[in-house]
């Protein structure tokens, strides 16, 4: 099938050796050190490149994140150590002092210094704030390995057959551990620092008591020792006799479990953060996942074509990364054992969209804690902004559209440079999640609202908090600047709207009258009026200059959840989530001009078109309706329909118009995708077709059964198996209790599923457009298993 492709293989491929790799402490980024001197940084939300850190003139030998994840430190064959800013990609410091290659770098838990070990037989401690070399130790025949103690107070290093413990504060060697008769190649502390392991070239491992220097255990024929997270167990690879991984208890010094299955020389072992699983890699090109308690091999992961040199778990333990001599880094799903698909869409529901006319760009924010920028014309994903650690509640472009602000449940506000994607400021101070943000029209201030009942005003240039506005008796849901920028309005769960003077931070008016929580507020385009919508089922209009209520709109039969002024300001549209109606009100007379009825489910949001002649509303089932403001008629409806039960996964929310003529709009969906539709009108009929969607064009076959499928090439088989399909293809596709289908049926069904055009259900008054599910991405089809399998045929 030419039109349905798997896309690129889900791994990172390089033109040079991968020296090492590491996750950031929070798991949001992943760094790869390369033999060409570059360091590549990726966002783990979509595995797109964030930075290429260039500066080293030779291969990068070691790379490590600071404890809080804001910096990366690298050591190189060019004899230098570099410190990089993760947010900007800038090189902050270059530590020069080693006269031969830097073998490794290390950060202590406190993060105040960096240790580097060089081929010049010197260990150096560098101050990460000033860039100065704080102290160094030299005079040894050779230095082969180094490790910080967990409390950061000591550095252990091996000079040949001895382990030295260096006291960081005094700069003196506090202990020497003697016992090895061969060169020591590796040392490591246990999690809490009470034990120290050293292993030599003769594959003899010694376990030392860190405080006394006493040798507790000697274990022969093993290497690549790794402590469990609790420090009570050590995993080794066994090189003498039968190859494999062995687990030893540190209390007794006895082997308690042997993990057999690898056929080559084991190169690396890693515990999951919880300590219940182990990943092991081997020269047999295989990665294996083991259950620590039972010793069972849960998954055997194949795909590398050369020796696997390193494995590591992501901080959350849901993925394994593996590095190989085949110049690739592969990502494996711990649950399924399959290679992870890499896509450019959000991994969770899109909850905010903003359009930039100047850039013809759309920004989306999601529950997955990321912000993504899209080319509105072509649908090309431009950039992913990462940094928030919880859902992003809202995003706003600056008036000149060169900056973007975001607010999150993590309690922070971030200011981003749209062009570079750099985070310019992280604004902290709120003690609860930040619910909303607003840019002043003059671009010099930001306002933020929070669950902590406060509003904060920030200086854009410096990131300083100018005012903390207190007084609300409940969480602040909504804030907005007046069109003139001299006033900020805030609405709260206490049932009031407060108008604040921007310069002084003084509350000018408290607008009281609603008997329940206020859901939304909006200034009129001329700034003389403000509207509020409440759970008391009413909408109120307030005179901004007098602080008095000029109109009360009564008519909704439940909570009013949305209000929006028309672009000219003569009308207000209000929507009730539960009574499923939209009402259009005249702002002068207070008269209800139209009640728009048609939604069968709760209405989630409304928005006027740029010219104000149309208004769009959408419900929490994914139904969107577009209405003629003048007549109140429904122009068209978009539904997600068909035999698949997609539910709210494809909910169109939020929604932005992208042209003054309202002939195109973009929606964010519950499945994490962003989509653009174009609208054309022929006589009295509207035709809507999807222009683009962000969902990746890769096929997912995880958990699909392909037993006995006939006609697959070796490449197809390998791709299917790699993505989690089960069974051995040979004769036919089968699943118990399901209809058997041949490959011709598969091809036919997949071809019919890949159209990007919405199907039109003609109607003289309200044409309905049914959005068809796509084979691009995981199908939700349940009637026949083959639509889940989504198989490609050459």
XYZ file of C-alpha atoms in Angstrom, residues 15-612:
598
model
C 26.443 9.282 11.677
C 28.947 8.669 14.453
C 29.307 6.670 17.659
C 26.990 7.267 20.560
C 29.292 7.573 23.572
C 26.636 7.782 26.278
C 23.154 9.110 27.039
C 21.230 10.330 30.075
C 17.714 11.403 31.088
C 17.084 14.685 32.880
C 16.024 14.224 36.540
C 12.363 14.934 35.716
C 12.428 12.811 32.552
C 11.323 15.616 30.228
C 14.537 15.679 28.205
C 17.094 13.170 26.994
C 20.702 13.927 26.096
C 22.988 11.985 23.780
C 26.778 12.495 23.719
C 28.438 11.815 20.360
C 31.931 11.030 19.162
C 31.863 14.009 16.752
C 31.875 16.438 19.705
C 28.184 17.327 19.597
C 25.574 16.817 22.315
C 21.982 16.332 21.141
C 19.117 17.173 23.505
C 15.603 15.812 22.870
C 12.204 16.504 24.416
C 10.842 13.158 25.603
C 7.252 14.240 24.958
C 7.759 13.741 21.211
C 11.486 12.950 20.815
C 12.124 15.970 18.669
C 15.490 17.681 18.890
C 15.575 20.649 21.272
C 19.254 21.630 21.034
C 22.472 20.565 19.388
C 25.161 21.700 21.817
C 28.254 22.397 19.742
C 31.605 23.572 21.036
C 33.738 20.569 21.877
C 36.391 19.984 19.213
C 36.576 16.231 19.844
C 34.379 13.385 21.059
C 32.242 13.830 24.183
C 33.177 11.173 26.734
C 30.757 11.947 29.564
C 27.589 13.945 30.132
C 25.480 14.546 33.252
C 22.537 16.728 34.346
C 22.608 18.954 37.420
C 20.324 17.705 40.228
C 17.577 20.216 39.363
C 17.948 19.572 35.621
C 18.686 23.157 34.556
C 22.261 22.480 33.429
C 24.211 19.877 31.502
C 27.901 19.238 32.130
C 30.036 17.492 29.509
C 33.605 16.223 29.360
C 35.525 15.669 26.141
C 38.595 14.294 24.465
C 39.481 17.962 23.801
C 40.539 18.181 27.510
C 37.730 20.615 28.477
C 34.619 20.505 30.628
C 31.625 22.560 29.506
C 28.520 23.688 31.395
C 25.374 24.253 29.290
C 22.085 26.014 30.033
C 19.260 23.557 29.296
C 16.653 26.284 28.671
C 18.674 28.278 26.117
C 21.297 25.832 24.869
C 24.029 28.359 25.688
C 27.466 27.334 26.937
C 27.809 29.028 30.341
C 31.358 27.965 31.248
C 34.361 26.246 29.729
C 36.569 24.670 32.395
C 40.156 24.524 31.156
C 42.869 22.807 33.162
C 43.191 19.191 32.144
C 46.086 18.510 29.787
C 44.719 15.201 28.503
C 41.242 13.865 27.730
C 38.455 14.216 30.280
C 37.360 10.692 31.149
C 34.257 11.482 33.203
C 32.328 14.260 34.936
C 30.088 14.028 37.975
C 27.637 16.206 39.922
C 27.033 15.835 43.672
C 23.405 15.907 44.918
C 23.807 19.494 46.131
C 24.930 20.651 42.690
C 27.385 23.313 43.898
C 30.493 21.773 42.334
C 31.404 19.521 39.414
C 34.114 16.887 39.556
C 36.117 15.931 36.467
C 38.589 13.104 36.017
C 41.231 13.386 33.319
C 43.731 11.249 31.513
C 46.362 13.567 32.993
C 45.866 11.665 36.310
C 44.169 14.633 37.974
C 40.731 14.949 39.599
C 39.453 18.522 39.680
C 36.561 20.190 41.525
C 34.993 23.132 39.705
C 32.703 25.809 41.123
C 29.615 25.809 38.851
C 28.743 29.430 39.670
C 32.121 31.095 39.129
C 33.773 28.565 36.818
C 36.886 28.466 38.998
C 38.808 25.308 39.830
C 38.201 25.006 43.563
C 40.743 22.237 44.236
C 42.443 19.298 42.570
C 44.289 16.148 43.477
C 47.231 14.747 41.543
C 50.435 12.764 41.905
C 49.035 9.292 41.227
C 50.272 6.748 38.671
C 46.898 6.738 36.972
C 43.222 7.432 37.742
C 40.604 5.180 36.199
C 37.240 5.759 37.911
C 35.467 8.325 40.073
C 32.189 8.636 42.024
C 30.617 11.201 44.358
C 29.240 9.987 47.674
C 25.445 10.490 47.893
C 25.821 13.279 50.461
C 28.341 15.069 48.251
C 30.937 15.181 50.990
C 33.425 12.824 49.363
C 34.776 11.764 46.005
C 36.059 8.216 45.576
C 38.595 7.525 42.840
C 40.827 4.602 41.869
C 44.493 5.114 40.973
C 45.305 1.518 39.945
C 44.636 -1.142 42.576
C 43.617 1.223 45.404
C 40.470 3.275 46.090
C 41.001 6.736 47.597
C 38.230 8.718 49.302
C 38.759 12.469 48.978
C 37.073 14.806 51.479
C 35.584 17.655 49.424
C 35.606 20.275 52.208
C 39.218 19.758 53.317
C 40.674 18.644 49.996
C 42.460 15.795 51.759
C 42.315 12.023 51.224
C 40.379 10.614 54.182
C 40.590 6.884 53.440
C 42.467 4.386 51.225
C 40.919 0.988 50.406
C 43.509 -1.668 49.533
C 42.901 -5.202 48.298
C 42.731 -5.378 44.507
C 45.667 -6.860 42.611
C 44.604 -5.611 39.175
C 43.660 -2.253 37.724
C 40.349 -0.973 39.105
C 37.992 -0.011 36.286
C 34.843 1.036 38.091
C 33.613 2.236 41.485
C 30.098 3.097 42.716
C 28.382 4.106 45.956
C 25.162 2.540 47.211
C 22.070 4.742 47.288
C 22.567 5.926 50.863
C 26.367 5.880 50.766
C 27.012 3.209 53.382
C 28.625 0.823 50.869
C 31.143 1.264 48.049
C 31.780 -1.198 45.224
C 34.981 -1.479 43.208
C 35.640 -3.889 40.344
C 38.901 -4.623 38.572
C 40.033 -5.816 35.171
C 40.281 -9.380 36.478
C 36.517 -9.212 37.184
C 36.906 -9.287 40.929
C 34.335 -7.155 42.784
C 34.908 -5.891 46.309
C 32.180 -4.454 48.528
C 33.501 -1.970 51.120
C 31.983 -0.294 54.145
C 32.364 3.367 53.223
C 32.806 4.647 56.775
C 35.334 2.116 58.089
C 36.971 0.985 54.847
C 36.438 -2.683 55.792
C 35.950 -5.137 52.911
C 32.583 -6.849 53.444
C 32.426 -9.170 50.385
C 34.643 -10.379 47.539
C 32.818 -11.640 44.438
C 34.764 -13.151 41.552
C 33.923 -13.532 37.886
C 31.493 -10.622 37.732
C 31.390 -7.069 36.431
C 29.252 -3.980 35.739
C 27.908 -3.958 39.296
C 24.795 -1.860 39.914
C 23.189 -1.189 43.300
C 19.422 -1.539 43.649
C 17.618 1.702 44.609
C 17.363 0.525 48.231
C 21.033 -0.457 48.288
C 20.314 -3.922 49.710
C 21.035 -5.770 46.464
C 23.564 -5.646 43.655
C 23.117 -6.855 40.085
C 26.202 -8.118 38.211
C 26.805 -9.647 34.858
C 28.472 -13.029 35.176
C 31.303 -13.573 32.731
C 32.779 -16.815 34.053
C 31.014 -20.030 33.070
C 27.385 -19.542 32.046
C 26.786 -15.927 31.019
C 23.929 -13.966 32.526
C 22.904 -11.558 35.274
C 23.109 -12.430 38.958
C 21.487 -10.719 41.936
C 23.398 -10.712 45.232
C 22.136 -9.719 48.676
C 24.528 -7.327 50.411
C 23.581 -8.454 53.911
C 24.661 -12.062 53.357
C 26.906 -11.752 50.306
C 24.970 -14.591 48.651
C 23.626 -14.921 45.105
C 19.818 -15.076 45.383
C 18.805 -15.170 41.718
C 20.301 -15.892 38.301
C 18.810 -14.364 35.137
C 19.716 -16.516 32.148
C 19.034 -15.912 28.484
C 21.740 -13.710 27.012
C 24.053 -15.481 24.584
C 26.919 -13.012 24.458
C 29.012 -10.918 26.801
C 26.756 -8.819 29.003
C 27.699 -5.162 28.847
C 25.251 -3.231 30.991
C 22.618 -3.642 33.706
C 20.135 -1.081 35.101
C 17.499 -1.145 37.849
C 14.162 0.612 37.510
C 13.588 3.448 39.984
C 11.255 1.230 42.019
C 13.793 -1.598 41.999
C 11.267 -4.199 40.834
C 12.674 -4.570 37.303
C 16.087 -4.912 35.676
C 17.095 -4.147 32.108
C 20.173 -5.884 30.712
C 22.067 -5.472 27.452
C 24.426 -7.798 25.679
C 26.770 -8.262 22.768
C 24.028 -10.488 21.299
C 22.268 -7.211 20.250
C 19.335 -7.931 22.578
C 17.826 -5.938 25.450
C 16.002 -7.942 28.118
C 13.604 -6.862 30.848
C 13.469 -8.952 34.040
C 11.211 -9.220 37.054
C 13.458 -8.918 40.125
C 11.137 -10.869 42.418
C 10.564 -13.897 40.192
C 13.564 -13.744 37.842
C 11.186 -14.044 34.883
C 12.177 -12.449 31.576
C 9.229 -10.191 30.765
C 10.401 -8.972 27.368
C 13.141 -9.716 24.870
C 13.643 -6.584 22.776
C 15.337 -6.908 19.397
C 16.162 -4.333 16.764
C 19.787 -3.342 17.302
C 22.256 -4.704 14.756
C 25.406 -4.355 16.871
C 26.442 -4.804 20.512
C 24.265 -2.886 22.986
C 26.549 -0.862 25.260
C 24.160 0.897 27.633
C 20.610 0.651 28.973
C 18.766 3.035 31.272
C 15.224 3.507 32.550
C 13.338 6.770 32.202
C 12.742 8.456 35.597
C 9.091 7.371 35.567
C 10.087 3.824 34.664
C 7.786 3.593 31.643
C 10.516 3.452 28.981
C 13.976 1.982 28.490
C 16.614 3.658 26.328
C 19.376 1.542 24.802
C 22.621 2.565 23.073
C 24.440 0.425 20.536
C 27.540 0.290 18.377
C 25.109 0.490 15.432
C 25.041 4.287 16.146
C 21.449 4.259 17.371
C 19.484 4.955 20.512
C 16.281 2.943 20.754
C 13.296 3.485 23.033
C 11.290 0.584 24.413
C 7.904 0.513 26.100
C 8.324 -1.255 29.460
C 4.730 -2.473 29.459
C 4.700 -4.010 25.989
C 8.377 -4.412 25.171
C 7.837 -2.741 21.800
C 9.711 0.213 20.332
C 7.980 3.442 21.123
C 6.313 5.314 18.279
C 7.489 8.898 18.003
C 4.804 11.396 16.982
C 4.498 15.164 16.834
C 1.116 15.535 18.488
C 0.262 15.990 22.147
C 0.155 12.831 24.230
C -2.936 14.059 26.089
C -5.935 16.307 25.500
C -5.420 19.777 24.029
C -6.985 22.312 26.415
C -5.897 25.647 24.921
C -5.331 27.153 21.450
C -4.249 30.605 20.353
C -3.791 31.937 16.819
C -1.104 34.405 15.728
C -2.233 36.201 12.523
C 1.132 37.931 12.127
C 3.004 34.622 12.109
C 0.140 32.539 10.707
C 0.901 30.246 13.612
C -1.132 28.330 16.160
C 0.004 27.559 19.704
C -1.561 24.644 21.572
C -1.256 23.627 25.218
C -2.138 20.324 26.744
C -2.571 18.216 29.826
C 0.750 16.601 28.822
C 2.529 19.743 30.224
C 3.834 20.883 26.818
C 3.149 23.748 24.408
C 3.446 23.188 20.669
C 3.719 25.676 17.833
C 2.238 24.892 14.410
C 2.330 26.443 10.963
C -1.366 27.271 10.483
C -1.189 26.993 6.707
C 0.675 23.721 6.266
C 0.096 22.064 9.632
C 3.828 21.616 10.139
C 4.890 21.223 13.755
C 7.434 23.997 14.347
C 8.511 23.638 17.954
C 7.713 22.079 21.322
C 8.125 24.223 24.436
C 8.912 22.134 27.498
C 9.535 23.125 31.087
C 6.227 22.913 32.914
C 5.851 19.881 35.160
C 2.034 19.748 35.139
C -0.864 20.526 32.810
C -0.689 23.867 31.002
C -3.947 25.716 31.696
C -3.660 28.600 29.248
C -1.400 30.327 26.714
C -1.481 33.896 25.368
C 0.473 35.590 22.568
C 1.877 39.039 23.322
C 0.288 41.961 21.392
C 3.206 41.952 18.906
C 3.130 38.135 18.840
C 6.847 37.800 19.505
C 6.332 36.305 22.964
C 4.055 33.706 24.488
C 3.067 33.264 28.126
C 1.828 30.063 29.687
C 0.437 29.119 33.084
C 0.353 25.725 34.687
C -0.894 23.642 37.561
C 2.762 23.496 38.637
C 2.276 26.998 40.100
C 4.446 28.845 37.576
C 4.076 31.275 34.692
C 6.584 31.061 31.855
C 7.499 33.685 29.273
C 8.721 32.244 25.954
C 10.466 33.703 22.922
C 8.372 32.483 19.998
C 11.193 32.623 17.468
C 13.793 30.632 19.406
C 11.556 28.694 21.785
C 13.701 29.820 24.729
C 12.095 30.306 28.130
C 12.972 33.904 29.057
C 11.480 33.932 32.555
C 9.925 31.437 34.958
C 7.689 33.445 37.281
C 7.277 31.849 40.696
C 5.394 33.018 43.765
C 1.915 31.531 43.576
C 1.281 28.851 46.185
C -1.308 27.044 44.057
C -1.849 26.173 40.425
C -2.047 29.154 38.053
C -5.471 29.157 36.400
C -5.135 32.021 33.920
C -2.785 34.647 32.482
C -3.110 37.879 30.502
C -0.762 40.219 28.616
C -1.193 43.965 29.000
C -1.878 45.784 25.695
C 1.372 47.715 26.228
C 3.323 44.377 26.417
C 5.138 45.444 29.600
C 3.087 43.525 32.165
C 1.666 40.075 32.749
C -1.207 39.252 35.091
C -1.710 35.798 36.571
C -4.541 34.262 38.620
C -4.326 31.296 40.934
C -6.071 28.790 43.137
C -4.320 30.601 46.027
C -6.999 33.397 45.804
C -4.526 36.000 44.504
C -3.663 37.890 41.338
C -0.048 38.810 40.586
C 1.256 41.498 38.232
C 4.700 40.889 36.714
C 7.252 42.979 34.847
C 7.896 41.395 31.454
C 11.477 42.653 31.119
C 12.771 41.636 34.537
C 10.360 38.888 35.585
C 9.819 40.668 38.917
C 6.462 40.625 40.692
C 5.181 44.224 40.833
C 2.007 43.651 42.871
C 0.228 40.845 44.716
C -3.500 41.602 44.587
C -5.325 40.107 47.563
C -8.954 40.345 48.682
C -10.845 37.583 46.904
C -12.398 35.025 49.239
C -12.075 32.152 46.758
C -9.937 30.856 43.926
C -9.450 33.320 41.083
C -10.633 31.714 37.858
C -10.367 34.460 35.269
C -8.385 37.660 34.706
C -8.301 40.087 31.828
C -6.778 43.482 31.049
C -8.960 46.353 29.907
C -8.380 47.341 26.260
C -6.559 50.460 27.489
C -4.328 48.402 29.797
C -4.875 50.612 32.858
C -7.080 48.106 34.659
C -7.190 44.395 35.436
C -10.445 42.570 36.144
C -10.524 39.347 38.147
C -13.370 36.940 38.884
C -13.514 34.485 41.734
C -15.363 31.677 43.394
C -16.498 34.240 45.980
C -19.069 35.559 43.462
C -17.420 38.949 42.895
C -15.562 40.753 40.139
C -12.766 43.090 41.240
C -11.343 45.934 39.146
C -7.728 46.764 40.009
C -5.586 49.787 39.171
C -2.510 48.468 37.372
C -0.115 51.172 38.591
C -0.986 51.129 42.286
C -2.397 47.616 42.722
C -5.421 49.135 44.526
C -8.872 47.583 44.103
C -11.025 50.313 42.560
C -14.381 48.498 42.527
C -15.874 45.292 43.900
C -18.736 44.291 41.604
C -21.192 42.347 43.756
C -24.554 40.928 42.770
C -24.042 37.359 41.619
C -25.107 34.790 44.175
C -22.778 32.026 42.959
C -19.290 31.488 41.518
C -18.407 33.600 38.480
C -17.259 31.465 35.564
C -16.205 34.069 32.962
C -15.665 37.798 32.473
C -15.049 39.860 29.319
C -14.411 43.533 28.553
C -16.325 45.237 25.775
C -14.051 46.198 22.841
C -14.220 49.895 23.857
C -13.393 49.077 27.497
C -16.417 50.916 28.984
C -18.272 47.781 29.967
C -17.510 44.386 31.440
C -19.690 41.266 31.351
C -19.761 38.444 33.897
C -21.288 34.948 33.679
C -22.213 33.008 36.779
C -23.404 29.740 38.197
C -26.534 31.667 39.300
C -27.740 31.259 35.664
C -27.382 34.975 34.818
C -25.152 37.321 32.841
C -24.514 40.821 34.214
C -23.199 43.904 32.420
C -21.281 46.434 34.519
C -20.353 50.061 33.922
C -16.577 50.156 34.408
C -16.379 53.856 35.249
C -19.193 53.798 37.830
C -18.857 50.222 39.087
C -22.618 49.674 38.734
C -24.701 46.936 37.073
C -26.444 48.170 33.904
C -28.168 44.932 32.753
C -29.008 41.468 34.076
C -29.598 38.881 31.333
C -31.998 36.185 32.517
C -33.025 33.243 30.375
C -30.588 30.361 30.757
C -31.874 27.396 32.712
C -28.545 26.506 34.292
C -24.967 27.719 34.917
C -23.686 30.193 32.324
C -20.201 28.949 31.525
C -19.135 31.098 28.553
C -19.555 34.690 27.396
C -17.937 36.563 24.519
C -18.454 40.017 22.986
C -18.938 40.377 19.261
C -15.975 42.115 17.547
C -18.045 45.331 17.204
C -19.277 45.111 20.813
C -22.998 45.387 20.008
C -23.814 41.835 21.040
C -22.856 39.283 23.654
C -23.069 35.541 23.180
C -23.561 33.402 26.276
C -23.625 29.618 26.602
C -24.819 27.314 29.320
C -23.030 24.012 29.725
C -26.079 22.213 31.025
C -29.094 23.803 29.279
C -27.304 23.255 25.927
C -28.264 26.615 24.430
C -26.424 29.688 23.146
C -28.115 33.064 23.576
C -27.336 36.287 21.685
C -28.009 39.500 23.638
C -28.154 43.160 22.608
C -25.767 45.090 24.870
C -27.762 48.348 24.624
C -31.294 47.096 25.222
C -30.531 43.870 27.106
C -32.892 42.027 24.743
C -32.251 38.371 23.842
C -32.157 38.377 20.044
C -31.741 34.641 19.420
C -31.706 31.407 21.370
C -29.614 28.893 19.433
C -30.896 25.380 20.048
C -29.565 22.168 18.528
C -26.811 20.720 20.676
C -27.811 17.404 22.182
C -25.000 17.448 24.747
C -23.444 19.983 27.073
C -21.938 23.068 25.389
C -18.279 23.541 26.184
C -17.300 26.817 24.456
C -18.267 29.529 21.970
C -16.360 31.969 19.746
C -17.251 34.681 17.226
C -15.743 34.716 13.735
C -13.375 37.661 13.036
C -16.082 39.655 11.223
C -18.741 38.819 13.790
